[in-house]
PDB file of N, CA and C in Angstrom:
ATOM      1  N   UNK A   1     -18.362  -7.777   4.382  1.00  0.00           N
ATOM      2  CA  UNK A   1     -19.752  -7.423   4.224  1.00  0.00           C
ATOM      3  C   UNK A   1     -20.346  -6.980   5.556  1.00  0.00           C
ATOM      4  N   UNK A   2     -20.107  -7.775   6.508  1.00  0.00           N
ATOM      5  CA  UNK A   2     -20.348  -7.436   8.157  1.00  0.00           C
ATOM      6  C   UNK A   2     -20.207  -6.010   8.455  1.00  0.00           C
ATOM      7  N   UNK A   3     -18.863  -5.802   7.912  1.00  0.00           N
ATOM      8  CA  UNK A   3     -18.145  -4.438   8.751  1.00  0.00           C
ATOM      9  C   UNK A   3     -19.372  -2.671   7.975  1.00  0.00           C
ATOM     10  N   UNK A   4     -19.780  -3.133   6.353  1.00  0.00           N
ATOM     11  CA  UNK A   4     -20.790  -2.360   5.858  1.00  0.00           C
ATOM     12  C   UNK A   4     -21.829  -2.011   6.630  1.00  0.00           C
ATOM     13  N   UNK A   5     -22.392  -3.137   6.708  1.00  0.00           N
ATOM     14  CA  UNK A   5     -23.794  -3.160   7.434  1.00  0.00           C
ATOM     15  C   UNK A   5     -23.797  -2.341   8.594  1.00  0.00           C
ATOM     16  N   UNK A   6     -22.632  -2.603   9.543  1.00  0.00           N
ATOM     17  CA  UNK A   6     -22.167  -1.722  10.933  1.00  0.00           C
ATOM     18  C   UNK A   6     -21.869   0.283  10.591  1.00  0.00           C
ATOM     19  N   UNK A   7     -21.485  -0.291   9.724  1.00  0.00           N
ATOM     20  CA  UNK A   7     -21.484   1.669   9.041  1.00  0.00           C
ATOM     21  C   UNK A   7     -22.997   2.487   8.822  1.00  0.00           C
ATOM     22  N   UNK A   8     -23.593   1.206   8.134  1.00  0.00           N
ATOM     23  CA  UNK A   8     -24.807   1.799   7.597  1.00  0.00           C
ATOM     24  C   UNK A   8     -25.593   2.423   9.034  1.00  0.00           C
ATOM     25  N   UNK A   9     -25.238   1.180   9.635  1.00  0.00           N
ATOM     26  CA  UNK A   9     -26.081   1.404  11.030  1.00  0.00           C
ATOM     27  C   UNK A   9     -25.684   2.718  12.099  1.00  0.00           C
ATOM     28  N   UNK A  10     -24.482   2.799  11.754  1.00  0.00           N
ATOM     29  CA  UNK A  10     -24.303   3.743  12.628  1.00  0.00           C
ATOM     30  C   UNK A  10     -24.014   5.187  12.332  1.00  0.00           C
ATOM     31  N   UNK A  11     -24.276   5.075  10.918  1.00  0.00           N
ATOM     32  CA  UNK A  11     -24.974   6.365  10.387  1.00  0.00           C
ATOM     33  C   UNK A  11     -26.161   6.871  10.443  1.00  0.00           C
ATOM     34  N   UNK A  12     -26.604   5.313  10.374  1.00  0.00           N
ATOM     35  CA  UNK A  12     -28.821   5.868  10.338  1.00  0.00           C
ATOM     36  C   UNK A  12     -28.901   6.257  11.758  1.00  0.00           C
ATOM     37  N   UNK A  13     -28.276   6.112  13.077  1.00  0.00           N
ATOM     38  CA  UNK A  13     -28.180   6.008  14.227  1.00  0.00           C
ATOM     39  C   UNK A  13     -28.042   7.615  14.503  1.00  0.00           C
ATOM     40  N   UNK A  14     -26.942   8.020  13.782  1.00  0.00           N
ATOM     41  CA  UNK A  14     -26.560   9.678  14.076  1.00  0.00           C
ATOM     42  C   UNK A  14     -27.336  10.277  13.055  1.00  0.00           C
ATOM     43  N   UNK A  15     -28.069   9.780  12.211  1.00  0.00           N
ATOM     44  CA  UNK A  15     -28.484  10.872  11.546  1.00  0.00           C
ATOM     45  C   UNK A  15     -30.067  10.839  11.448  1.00  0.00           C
ATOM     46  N   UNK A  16     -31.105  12.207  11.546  1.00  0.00           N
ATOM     47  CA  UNK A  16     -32.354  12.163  11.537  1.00  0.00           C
ATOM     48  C   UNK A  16     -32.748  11.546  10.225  1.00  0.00           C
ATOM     49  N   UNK A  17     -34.169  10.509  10.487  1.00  0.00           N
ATOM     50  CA  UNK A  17     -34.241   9.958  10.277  1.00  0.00           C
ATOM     51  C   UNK A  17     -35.449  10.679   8.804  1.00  0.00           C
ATOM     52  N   UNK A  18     -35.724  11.492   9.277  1.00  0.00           N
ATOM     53  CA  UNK A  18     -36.932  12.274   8.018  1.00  0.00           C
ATOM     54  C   UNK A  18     -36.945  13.827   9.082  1.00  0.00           C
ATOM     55  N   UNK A  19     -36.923  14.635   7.932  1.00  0.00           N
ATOM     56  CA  UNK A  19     -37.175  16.026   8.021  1.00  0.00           C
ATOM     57  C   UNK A  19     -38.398  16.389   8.714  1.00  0.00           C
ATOM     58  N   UNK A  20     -39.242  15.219   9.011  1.00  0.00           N
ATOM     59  CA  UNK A  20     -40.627  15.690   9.711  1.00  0.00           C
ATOM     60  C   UNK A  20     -40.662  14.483  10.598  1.00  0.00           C
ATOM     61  N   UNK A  21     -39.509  14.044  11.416  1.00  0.00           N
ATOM     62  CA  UNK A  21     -39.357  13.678  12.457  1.00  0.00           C
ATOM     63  C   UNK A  21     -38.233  14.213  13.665  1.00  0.00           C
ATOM     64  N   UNK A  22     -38.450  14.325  14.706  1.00  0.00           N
ATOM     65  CA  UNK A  22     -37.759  14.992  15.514  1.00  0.00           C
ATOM     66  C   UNK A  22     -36.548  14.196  15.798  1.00  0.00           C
ATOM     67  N   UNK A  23     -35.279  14.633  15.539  1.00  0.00           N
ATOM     68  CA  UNK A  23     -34.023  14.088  15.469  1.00  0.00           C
ATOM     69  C   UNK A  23     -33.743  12.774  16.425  1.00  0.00           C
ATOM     70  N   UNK A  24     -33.156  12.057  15.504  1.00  0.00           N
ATOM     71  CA  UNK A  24     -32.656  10.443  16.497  1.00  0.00           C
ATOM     72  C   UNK A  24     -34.237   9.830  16.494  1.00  0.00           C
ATOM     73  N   UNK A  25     -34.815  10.037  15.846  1.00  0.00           N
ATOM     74  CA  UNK A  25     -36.327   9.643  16.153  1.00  0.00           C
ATOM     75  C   UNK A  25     -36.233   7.807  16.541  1.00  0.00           C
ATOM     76  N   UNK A  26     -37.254   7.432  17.674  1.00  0.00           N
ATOM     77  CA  UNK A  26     -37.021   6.188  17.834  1.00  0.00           C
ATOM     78  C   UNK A  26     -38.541   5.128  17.158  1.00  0.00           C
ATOM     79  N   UNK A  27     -37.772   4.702  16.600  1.00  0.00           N
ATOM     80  CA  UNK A  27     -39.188   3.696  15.858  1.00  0.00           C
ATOM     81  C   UNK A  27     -39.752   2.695  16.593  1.00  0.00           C
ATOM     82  N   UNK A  28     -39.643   2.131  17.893  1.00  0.00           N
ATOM     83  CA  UNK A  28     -39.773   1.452  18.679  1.00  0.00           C
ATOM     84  C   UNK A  28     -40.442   2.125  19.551  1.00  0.00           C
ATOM     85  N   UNK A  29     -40.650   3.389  19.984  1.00  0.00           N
ATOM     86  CA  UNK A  29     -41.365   4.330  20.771  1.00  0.00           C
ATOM     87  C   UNK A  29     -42.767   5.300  20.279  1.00  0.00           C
ATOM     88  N   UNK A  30     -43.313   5.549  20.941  1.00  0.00           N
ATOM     89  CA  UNK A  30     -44.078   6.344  20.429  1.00  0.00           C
ATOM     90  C   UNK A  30     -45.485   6.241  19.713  1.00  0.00           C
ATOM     91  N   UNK A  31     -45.431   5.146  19.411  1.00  0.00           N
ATOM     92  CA  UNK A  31     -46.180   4.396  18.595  1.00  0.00           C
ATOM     93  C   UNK A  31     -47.608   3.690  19.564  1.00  0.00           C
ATOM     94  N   UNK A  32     -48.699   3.918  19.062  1.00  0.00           N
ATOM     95  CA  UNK A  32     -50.237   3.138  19.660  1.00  0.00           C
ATOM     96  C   UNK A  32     -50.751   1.867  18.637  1.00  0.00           C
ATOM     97  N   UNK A  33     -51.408   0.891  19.129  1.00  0.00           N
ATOM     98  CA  UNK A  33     -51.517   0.114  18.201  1.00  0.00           C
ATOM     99  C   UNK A  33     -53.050   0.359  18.230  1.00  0.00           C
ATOM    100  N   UNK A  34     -53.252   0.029  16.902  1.00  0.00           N
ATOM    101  CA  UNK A  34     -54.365   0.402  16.117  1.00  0.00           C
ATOM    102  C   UNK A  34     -55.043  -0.898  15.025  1.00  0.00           C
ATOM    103  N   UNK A  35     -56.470  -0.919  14.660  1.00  0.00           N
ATOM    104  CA  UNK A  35     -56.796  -1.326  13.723  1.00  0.00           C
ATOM    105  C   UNK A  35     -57.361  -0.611  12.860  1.00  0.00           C
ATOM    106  N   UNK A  36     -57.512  -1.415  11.317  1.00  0.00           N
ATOM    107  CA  UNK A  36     -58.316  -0.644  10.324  1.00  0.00           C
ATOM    108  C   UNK A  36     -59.920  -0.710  10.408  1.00  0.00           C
ATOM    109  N   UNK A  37     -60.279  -0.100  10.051  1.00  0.00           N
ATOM    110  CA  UNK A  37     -62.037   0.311   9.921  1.00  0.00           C
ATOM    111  C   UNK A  37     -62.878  -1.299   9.835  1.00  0.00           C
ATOM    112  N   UNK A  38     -62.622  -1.357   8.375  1.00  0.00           N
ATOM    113  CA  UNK A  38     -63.218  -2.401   7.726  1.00  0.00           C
ATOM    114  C   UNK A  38     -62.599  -3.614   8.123  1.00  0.00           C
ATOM    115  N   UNK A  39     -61.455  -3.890   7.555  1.00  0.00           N
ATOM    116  CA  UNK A  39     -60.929  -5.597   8.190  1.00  0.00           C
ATOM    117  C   UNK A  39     -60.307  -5.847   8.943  1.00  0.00           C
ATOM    118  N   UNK A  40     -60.196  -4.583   9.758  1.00  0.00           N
ATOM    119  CA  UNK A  40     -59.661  -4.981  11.250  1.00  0.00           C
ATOM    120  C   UNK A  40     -58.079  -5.792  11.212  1.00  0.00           C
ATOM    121  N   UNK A  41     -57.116  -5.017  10.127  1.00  0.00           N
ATOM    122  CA  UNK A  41     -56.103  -5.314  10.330  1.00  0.00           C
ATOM    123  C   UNK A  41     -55.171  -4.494  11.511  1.00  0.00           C
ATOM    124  N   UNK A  42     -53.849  -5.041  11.915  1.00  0.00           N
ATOM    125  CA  UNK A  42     -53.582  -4.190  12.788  1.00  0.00           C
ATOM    126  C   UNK A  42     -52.171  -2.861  12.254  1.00  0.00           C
ATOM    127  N   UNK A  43     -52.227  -1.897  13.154  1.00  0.00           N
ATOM    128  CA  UNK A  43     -51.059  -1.008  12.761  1.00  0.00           C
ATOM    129  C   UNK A  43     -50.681  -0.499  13.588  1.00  0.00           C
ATOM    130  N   UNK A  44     -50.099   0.196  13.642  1.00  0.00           N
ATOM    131  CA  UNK A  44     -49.023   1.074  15.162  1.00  0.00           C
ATOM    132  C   UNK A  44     -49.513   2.695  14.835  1.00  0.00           C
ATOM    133  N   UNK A  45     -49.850   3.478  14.760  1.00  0.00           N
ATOM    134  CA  UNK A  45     -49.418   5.025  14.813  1.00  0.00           C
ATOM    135  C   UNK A  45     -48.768   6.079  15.562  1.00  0.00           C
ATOM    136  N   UNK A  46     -48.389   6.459  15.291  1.00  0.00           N
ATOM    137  CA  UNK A  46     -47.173   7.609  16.277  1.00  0.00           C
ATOM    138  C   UNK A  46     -47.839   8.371  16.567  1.00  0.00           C
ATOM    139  N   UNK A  47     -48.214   8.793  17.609  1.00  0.00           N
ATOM    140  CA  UNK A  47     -48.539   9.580  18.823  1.00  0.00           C
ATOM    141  C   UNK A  47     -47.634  11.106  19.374  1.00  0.00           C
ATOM    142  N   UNK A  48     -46.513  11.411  18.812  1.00  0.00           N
ATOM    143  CA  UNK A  48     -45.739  12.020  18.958  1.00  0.00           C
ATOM    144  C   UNK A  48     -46.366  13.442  18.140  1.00  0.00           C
ATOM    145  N   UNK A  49     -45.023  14.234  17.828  1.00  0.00           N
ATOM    146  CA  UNK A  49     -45.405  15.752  17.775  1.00  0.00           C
ATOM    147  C   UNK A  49     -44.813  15.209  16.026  1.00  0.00           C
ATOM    148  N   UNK A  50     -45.049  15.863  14.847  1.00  0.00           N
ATOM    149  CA  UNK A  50     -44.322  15.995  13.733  1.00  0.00           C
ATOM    150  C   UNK A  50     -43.626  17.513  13.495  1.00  0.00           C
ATOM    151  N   UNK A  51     -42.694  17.296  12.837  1.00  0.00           N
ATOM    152  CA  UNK A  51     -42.417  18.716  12.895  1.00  0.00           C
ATOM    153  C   UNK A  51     -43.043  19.159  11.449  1.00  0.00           C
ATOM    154  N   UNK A  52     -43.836  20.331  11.494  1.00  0.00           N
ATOM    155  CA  UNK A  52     -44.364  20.735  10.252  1.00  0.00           C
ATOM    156  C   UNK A  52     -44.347  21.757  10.180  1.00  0.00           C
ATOM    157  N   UNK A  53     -44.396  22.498   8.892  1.00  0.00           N
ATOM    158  CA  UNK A  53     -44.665  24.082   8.967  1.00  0.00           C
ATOM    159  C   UNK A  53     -45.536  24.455   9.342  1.00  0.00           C
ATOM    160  N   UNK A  54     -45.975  25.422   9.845  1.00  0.00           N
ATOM    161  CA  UNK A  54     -47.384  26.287  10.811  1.00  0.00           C
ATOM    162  C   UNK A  54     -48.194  26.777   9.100  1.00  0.00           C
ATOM    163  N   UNK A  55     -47.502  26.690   7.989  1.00  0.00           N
ATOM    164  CA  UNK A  55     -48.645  27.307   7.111  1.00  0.00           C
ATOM    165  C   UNK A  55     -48.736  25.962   6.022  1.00  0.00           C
ATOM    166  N   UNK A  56     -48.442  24.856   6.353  1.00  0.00           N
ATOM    167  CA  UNK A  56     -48.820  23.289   6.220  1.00  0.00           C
ATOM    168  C   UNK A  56     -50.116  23.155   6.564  1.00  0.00           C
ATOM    169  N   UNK A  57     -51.085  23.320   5.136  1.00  0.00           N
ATOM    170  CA  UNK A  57     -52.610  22.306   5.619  1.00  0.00           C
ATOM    171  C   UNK A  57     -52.565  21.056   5.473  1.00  0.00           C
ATOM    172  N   UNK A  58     -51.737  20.351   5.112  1.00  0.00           N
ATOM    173  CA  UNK A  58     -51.522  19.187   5.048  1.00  0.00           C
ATOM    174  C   UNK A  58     -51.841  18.363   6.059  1.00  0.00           C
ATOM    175  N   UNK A  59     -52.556  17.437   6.434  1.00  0.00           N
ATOM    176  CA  UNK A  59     -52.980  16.004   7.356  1.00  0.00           C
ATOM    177  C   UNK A  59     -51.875  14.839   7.675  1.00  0.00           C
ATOM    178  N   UNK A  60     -50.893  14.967   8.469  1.00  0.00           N
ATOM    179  CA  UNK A  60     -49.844  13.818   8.614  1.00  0.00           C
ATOM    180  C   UNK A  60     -50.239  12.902   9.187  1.00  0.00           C
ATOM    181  N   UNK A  61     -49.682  11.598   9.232  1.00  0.00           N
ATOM    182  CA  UNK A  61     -49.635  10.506  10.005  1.00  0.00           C
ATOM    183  C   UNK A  61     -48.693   9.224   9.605  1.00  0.00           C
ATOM    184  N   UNK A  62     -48.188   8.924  10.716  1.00  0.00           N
ATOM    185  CA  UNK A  62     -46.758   8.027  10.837  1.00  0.00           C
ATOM    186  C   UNK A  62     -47.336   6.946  11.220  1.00  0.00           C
ATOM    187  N   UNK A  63     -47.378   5.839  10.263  1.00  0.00           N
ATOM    188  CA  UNK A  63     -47.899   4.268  10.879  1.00  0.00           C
ATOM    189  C   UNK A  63     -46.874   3.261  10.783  1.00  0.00           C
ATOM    190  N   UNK A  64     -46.802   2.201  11.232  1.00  0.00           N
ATOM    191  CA  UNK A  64     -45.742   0.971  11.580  1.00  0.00           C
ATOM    192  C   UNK A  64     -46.724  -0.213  10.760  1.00  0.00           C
ATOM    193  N   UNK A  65     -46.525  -0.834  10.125  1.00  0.00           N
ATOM    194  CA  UNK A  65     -47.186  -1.972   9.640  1.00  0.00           C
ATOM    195  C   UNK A  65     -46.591  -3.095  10.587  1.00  0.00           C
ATOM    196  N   UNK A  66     -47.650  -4.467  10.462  1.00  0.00           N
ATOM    197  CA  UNK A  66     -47.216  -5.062  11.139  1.00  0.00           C
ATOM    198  C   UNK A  66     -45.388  -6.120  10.653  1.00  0.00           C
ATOM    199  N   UNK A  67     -45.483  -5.624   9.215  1.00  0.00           N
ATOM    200  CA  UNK A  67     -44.290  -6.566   8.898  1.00  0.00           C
ATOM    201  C   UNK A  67     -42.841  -5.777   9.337  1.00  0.00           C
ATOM    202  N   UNK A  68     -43.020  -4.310   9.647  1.00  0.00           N
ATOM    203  CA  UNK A  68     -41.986  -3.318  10.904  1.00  0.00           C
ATOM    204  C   UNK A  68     -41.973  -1.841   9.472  1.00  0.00           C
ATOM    205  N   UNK A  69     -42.715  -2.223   8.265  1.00  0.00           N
ATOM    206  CA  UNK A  69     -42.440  -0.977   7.655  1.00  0.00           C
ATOM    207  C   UNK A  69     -43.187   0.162   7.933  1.00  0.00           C
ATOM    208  N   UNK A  70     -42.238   1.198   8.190  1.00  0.00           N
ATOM    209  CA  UNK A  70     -42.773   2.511   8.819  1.00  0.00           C
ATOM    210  C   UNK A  70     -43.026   3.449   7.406  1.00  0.00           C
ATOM    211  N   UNK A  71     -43.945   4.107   7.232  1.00  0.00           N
ATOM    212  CA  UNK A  71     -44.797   4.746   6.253  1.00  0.00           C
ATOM    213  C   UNK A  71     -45.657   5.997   6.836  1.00  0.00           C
ATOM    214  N   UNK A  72     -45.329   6.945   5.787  1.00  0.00           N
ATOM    215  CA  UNK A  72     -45.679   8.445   6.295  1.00  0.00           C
ATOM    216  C   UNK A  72     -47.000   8.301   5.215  1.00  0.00           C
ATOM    217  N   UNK A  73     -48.356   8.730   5.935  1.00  0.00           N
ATOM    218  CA  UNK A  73     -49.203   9.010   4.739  1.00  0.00           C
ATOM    219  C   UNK A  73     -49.498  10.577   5.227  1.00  0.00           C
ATOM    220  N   UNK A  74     -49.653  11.385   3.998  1.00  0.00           N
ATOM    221  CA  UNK A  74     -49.928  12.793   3.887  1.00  0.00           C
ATOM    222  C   UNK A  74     -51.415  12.986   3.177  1.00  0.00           C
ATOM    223  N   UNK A  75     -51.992  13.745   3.829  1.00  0.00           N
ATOM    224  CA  UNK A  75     -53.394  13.831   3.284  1.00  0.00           C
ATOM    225  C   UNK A  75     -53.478  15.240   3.174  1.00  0.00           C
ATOM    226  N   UNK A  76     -53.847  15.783   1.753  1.00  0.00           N
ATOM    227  CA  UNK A  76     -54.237  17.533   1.052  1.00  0.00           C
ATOM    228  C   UNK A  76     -55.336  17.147   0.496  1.00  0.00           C
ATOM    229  N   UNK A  77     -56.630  18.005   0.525  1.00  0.00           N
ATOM    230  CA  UNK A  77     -57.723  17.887   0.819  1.00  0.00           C
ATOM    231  C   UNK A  77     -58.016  18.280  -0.601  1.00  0.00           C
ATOM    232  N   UNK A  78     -56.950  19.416  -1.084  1.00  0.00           N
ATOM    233  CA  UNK A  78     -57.299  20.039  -2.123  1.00  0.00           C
ATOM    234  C   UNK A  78     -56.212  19.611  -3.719  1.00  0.00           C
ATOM    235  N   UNK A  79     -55.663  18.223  -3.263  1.00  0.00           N
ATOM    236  CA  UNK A  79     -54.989  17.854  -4.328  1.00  0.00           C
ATOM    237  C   UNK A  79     -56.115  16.309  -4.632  1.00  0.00           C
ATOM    238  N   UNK A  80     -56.127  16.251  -6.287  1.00  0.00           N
ATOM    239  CA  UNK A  80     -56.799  15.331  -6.850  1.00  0.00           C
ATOM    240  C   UNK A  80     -56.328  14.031  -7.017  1.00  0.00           C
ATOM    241  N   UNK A  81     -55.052  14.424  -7.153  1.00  0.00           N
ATOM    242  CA  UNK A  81     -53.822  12.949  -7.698  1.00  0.00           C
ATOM    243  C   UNK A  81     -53.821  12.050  -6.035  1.00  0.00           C
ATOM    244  N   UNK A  82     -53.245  11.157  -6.305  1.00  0.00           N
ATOM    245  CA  UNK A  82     -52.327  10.150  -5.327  1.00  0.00           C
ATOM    246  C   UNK A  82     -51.000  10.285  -5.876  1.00  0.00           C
ATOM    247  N   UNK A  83     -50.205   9.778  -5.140  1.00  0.00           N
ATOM    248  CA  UNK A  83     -49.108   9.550  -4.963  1.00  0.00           C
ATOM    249  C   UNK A  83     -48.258   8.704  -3.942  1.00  0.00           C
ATOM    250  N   UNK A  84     -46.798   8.223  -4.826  1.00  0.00           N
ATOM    251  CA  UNK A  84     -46.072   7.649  -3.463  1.00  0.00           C
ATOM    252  C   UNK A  84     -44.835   7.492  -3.571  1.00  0.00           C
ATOM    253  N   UNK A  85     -44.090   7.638  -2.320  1.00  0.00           N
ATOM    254  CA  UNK A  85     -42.389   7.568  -2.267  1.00  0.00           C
ATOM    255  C   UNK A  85     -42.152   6.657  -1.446  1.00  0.00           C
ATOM    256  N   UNK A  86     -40.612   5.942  -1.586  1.00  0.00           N
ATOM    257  CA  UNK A  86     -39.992   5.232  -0.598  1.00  0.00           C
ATOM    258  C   UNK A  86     -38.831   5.479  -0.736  1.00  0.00           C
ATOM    259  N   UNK A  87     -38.092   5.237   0.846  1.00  0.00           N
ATOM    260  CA  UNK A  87     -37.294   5.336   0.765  1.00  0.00           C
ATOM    261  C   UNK A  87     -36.395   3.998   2.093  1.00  0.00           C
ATOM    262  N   UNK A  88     -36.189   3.247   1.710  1.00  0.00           N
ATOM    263  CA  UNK A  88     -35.196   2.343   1.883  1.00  0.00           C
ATOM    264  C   UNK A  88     -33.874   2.593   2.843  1.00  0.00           C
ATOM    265  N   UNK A  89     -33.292   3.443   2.646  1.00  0.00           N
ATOM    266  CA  UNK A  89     -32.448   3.629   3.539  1.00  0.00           C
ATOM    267  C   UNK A  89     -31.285   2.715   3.290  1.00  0.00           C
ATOM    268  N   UNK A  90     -31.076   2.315   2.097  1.00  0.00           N
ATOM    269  CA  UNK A  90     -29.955   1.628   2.024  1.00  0.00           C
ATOM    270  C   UNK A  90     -29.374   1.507   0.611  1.00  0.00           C
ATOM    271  N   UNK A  91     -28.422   1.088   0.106  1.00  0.00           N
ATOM    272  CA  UNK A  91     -28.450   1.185  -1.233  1.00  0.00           C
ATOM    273  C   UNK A  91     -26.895   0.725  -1.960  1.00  0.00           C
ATOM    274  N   UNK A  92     -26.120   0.690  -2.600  1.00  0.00           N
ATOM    275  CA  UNK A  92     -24.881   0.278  -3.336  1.00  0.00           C
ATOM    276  C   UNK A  92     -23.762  -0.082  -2.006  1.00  0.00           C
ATOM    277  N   UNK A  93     -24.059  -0.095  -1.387  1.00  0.00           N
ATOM    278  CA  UNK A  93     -22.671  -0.409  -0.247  1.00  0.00           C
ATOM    279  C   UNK A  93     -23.314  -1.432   0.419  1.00  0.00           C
ATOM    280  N   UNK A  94     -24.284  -1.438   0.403  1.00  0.00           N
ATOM    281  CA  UNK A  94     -24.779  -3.016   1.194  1.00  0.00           C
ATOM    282  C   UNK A  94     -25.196  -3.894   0.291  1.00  0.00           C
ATOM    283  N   UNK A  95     -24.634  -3.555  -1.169  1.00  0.00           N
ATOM    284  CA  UNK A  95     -24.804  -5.102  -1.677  1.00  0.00           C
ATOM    285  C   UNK A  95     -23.757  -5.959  -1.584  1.00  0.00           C
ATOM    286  N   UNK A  96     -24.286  -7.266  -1.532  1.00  0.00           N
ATOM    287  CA  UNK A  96     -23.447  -8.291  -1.142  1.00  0.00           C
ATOM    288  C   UNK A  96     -22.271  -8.337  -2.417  1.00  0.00           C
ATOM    289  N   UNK A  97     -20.395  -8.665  -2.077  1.00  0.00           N
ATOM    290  CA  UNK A  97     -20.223  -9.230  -2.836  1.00  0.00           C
ATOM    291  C   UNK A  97     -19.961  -9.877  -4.266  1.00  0.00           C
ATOM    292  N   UNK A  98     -20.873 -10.546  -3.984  1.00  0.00           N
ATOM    293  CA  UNK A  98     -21.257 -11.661  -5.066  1.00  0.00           C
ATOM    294  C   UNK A  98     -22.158 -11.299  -5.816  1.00  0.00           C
ATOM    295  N   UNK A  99     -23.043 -10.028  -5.547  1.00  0.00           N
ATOM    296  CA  UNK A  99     -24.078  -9.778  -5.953  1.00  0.00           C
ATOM    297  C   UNK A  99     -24.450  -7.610  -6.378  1.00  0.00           C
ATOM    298  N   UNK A 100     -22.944  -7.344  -6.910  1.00  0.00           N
ATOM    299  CA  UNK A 100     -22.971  -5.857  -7.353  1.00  0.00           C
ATOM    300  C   UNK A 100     -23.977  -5.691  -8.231  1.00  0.00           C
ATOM    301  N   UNK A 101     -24.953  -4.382  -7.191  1.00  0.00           N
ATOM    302  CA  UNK A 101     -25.405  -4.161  -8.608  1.00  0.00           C
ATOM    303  C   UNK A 101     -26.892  -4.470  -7.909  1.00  0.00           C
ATOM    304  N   UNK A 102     -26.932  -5.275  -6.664  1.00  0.00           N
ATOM    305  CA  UNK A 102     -28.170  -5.573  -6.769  1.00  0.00           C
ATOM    306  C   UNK A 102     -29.324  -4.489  -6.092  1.00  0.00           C
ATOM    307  N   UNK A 103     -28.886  -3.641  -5.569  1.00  0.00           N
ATOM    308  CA  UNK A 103     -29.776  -2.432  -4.771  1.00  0.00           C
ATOM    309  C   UNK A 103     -30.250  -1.842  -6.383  1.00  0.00           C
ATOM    310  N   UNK A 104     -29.369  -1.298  -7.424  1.00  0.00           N
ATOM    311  CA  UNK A 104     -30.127  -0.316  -8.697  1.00  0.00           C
ATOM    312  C   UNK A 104     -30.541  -1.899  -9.091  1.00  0.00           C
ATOM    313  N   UNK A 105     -30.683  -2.785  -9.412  1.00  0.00           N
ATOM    314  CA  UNK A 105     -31.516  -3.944  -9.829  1.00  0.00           C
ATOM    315  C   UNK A 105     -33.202  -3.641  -9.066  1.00  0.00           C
ATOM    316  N   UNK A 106     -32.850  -3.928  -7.579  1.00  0.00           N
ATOM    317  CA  UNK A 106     -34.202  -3.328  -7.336  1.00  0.00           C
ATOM    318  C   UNK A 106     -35.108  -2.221  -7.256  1.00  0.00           C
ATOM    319  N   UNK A 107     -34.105  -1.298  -7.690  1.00  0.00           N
ATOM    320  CA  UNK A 107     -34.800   0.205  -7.818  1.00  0.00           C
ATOM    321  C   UNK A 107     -36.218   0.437  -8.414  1.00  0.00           C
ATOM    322  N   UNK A 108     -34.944  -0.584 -10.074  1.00  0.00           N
ATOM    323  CA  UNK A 108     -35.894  -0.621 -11.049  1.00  0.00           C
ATOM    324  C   UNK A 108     -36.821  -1.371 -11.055  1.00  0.00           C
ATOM    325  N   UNK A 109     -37.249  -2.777  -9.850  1.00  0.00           N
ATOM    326  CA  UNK A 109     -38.239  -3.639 -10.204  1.00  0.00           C
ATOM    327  C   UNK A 109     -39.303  -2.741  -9.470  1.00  0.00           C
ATOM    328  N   UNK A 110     -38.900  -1.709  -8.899  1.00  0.00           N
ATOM    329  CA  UNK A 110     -40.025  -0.507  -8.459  1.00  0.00           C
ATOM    330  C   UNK A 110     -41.223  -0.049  -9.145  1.00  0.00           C
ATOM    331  N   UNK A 111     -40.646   0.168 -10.378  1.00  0.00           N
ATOM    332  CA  UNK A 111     -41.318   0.753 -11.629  1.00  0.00           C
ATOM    333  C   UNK A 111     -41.784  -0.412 -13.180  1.00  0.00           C
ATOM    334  N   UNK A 112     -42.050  -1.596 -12.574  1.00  0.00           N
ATOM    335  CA  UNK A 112     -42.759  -2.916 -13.371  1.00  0.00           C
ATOM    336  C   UNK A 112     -44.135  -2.474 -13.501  1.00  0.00           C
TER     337      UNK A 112
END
């Protein structure tokens, strides 16, 4: 199980990390800490460049929560809906074991 985990890692290591981050991106860098408006919780935001298209009206921003999850929010001025994605970064090779099966187990407790 050890020797997985070391793969995973040293794939996420060589490989960019999101298409609208600049390659090898470091999650530990870059980042300002911040609070929210109203209850004054705290967050990190990235300070860095995104890579975007030049005909992108789209509003980016890269925040760090304090529990270490990193989250892209996108803001279009002229779309009505919400929306949301995740992505995990991990999945059928790092389940334990004893326990196949359990990454599509949680896929689905996504959608409860």
């Amino acid at each position: 199980m050890g020797r997985t985990f070391e793969l995973l890692n040293e794939q996420t290591a060589q490989s960019s990390v999101s298409k609208f981050l600049p390659p090898l991106a470091d999650f530990r860098a870059g980042f300002v800490k911040r609070t929210t408006t109203e209850s004054r919780l705290p967050y990190a935001e990235f300070v860095g460049d995104l890579n975007k298209s030049e005909s992108d009206a789209r509003e980016y921003r890269l925040i760090r929560l304090p529990n270490g999850l990193v989250a892209m929010v996108i803001h279009d001025a002229v779309e009505s809906k919400a929306c949301a994605a995740l992505d995990v970064n991990v999945g059928s090779l790092a389940d334990p074991p004893a326990l196949q099966g359990l990454a599509h187990f949680c896929e689905h407790l996504l959608f409860l």
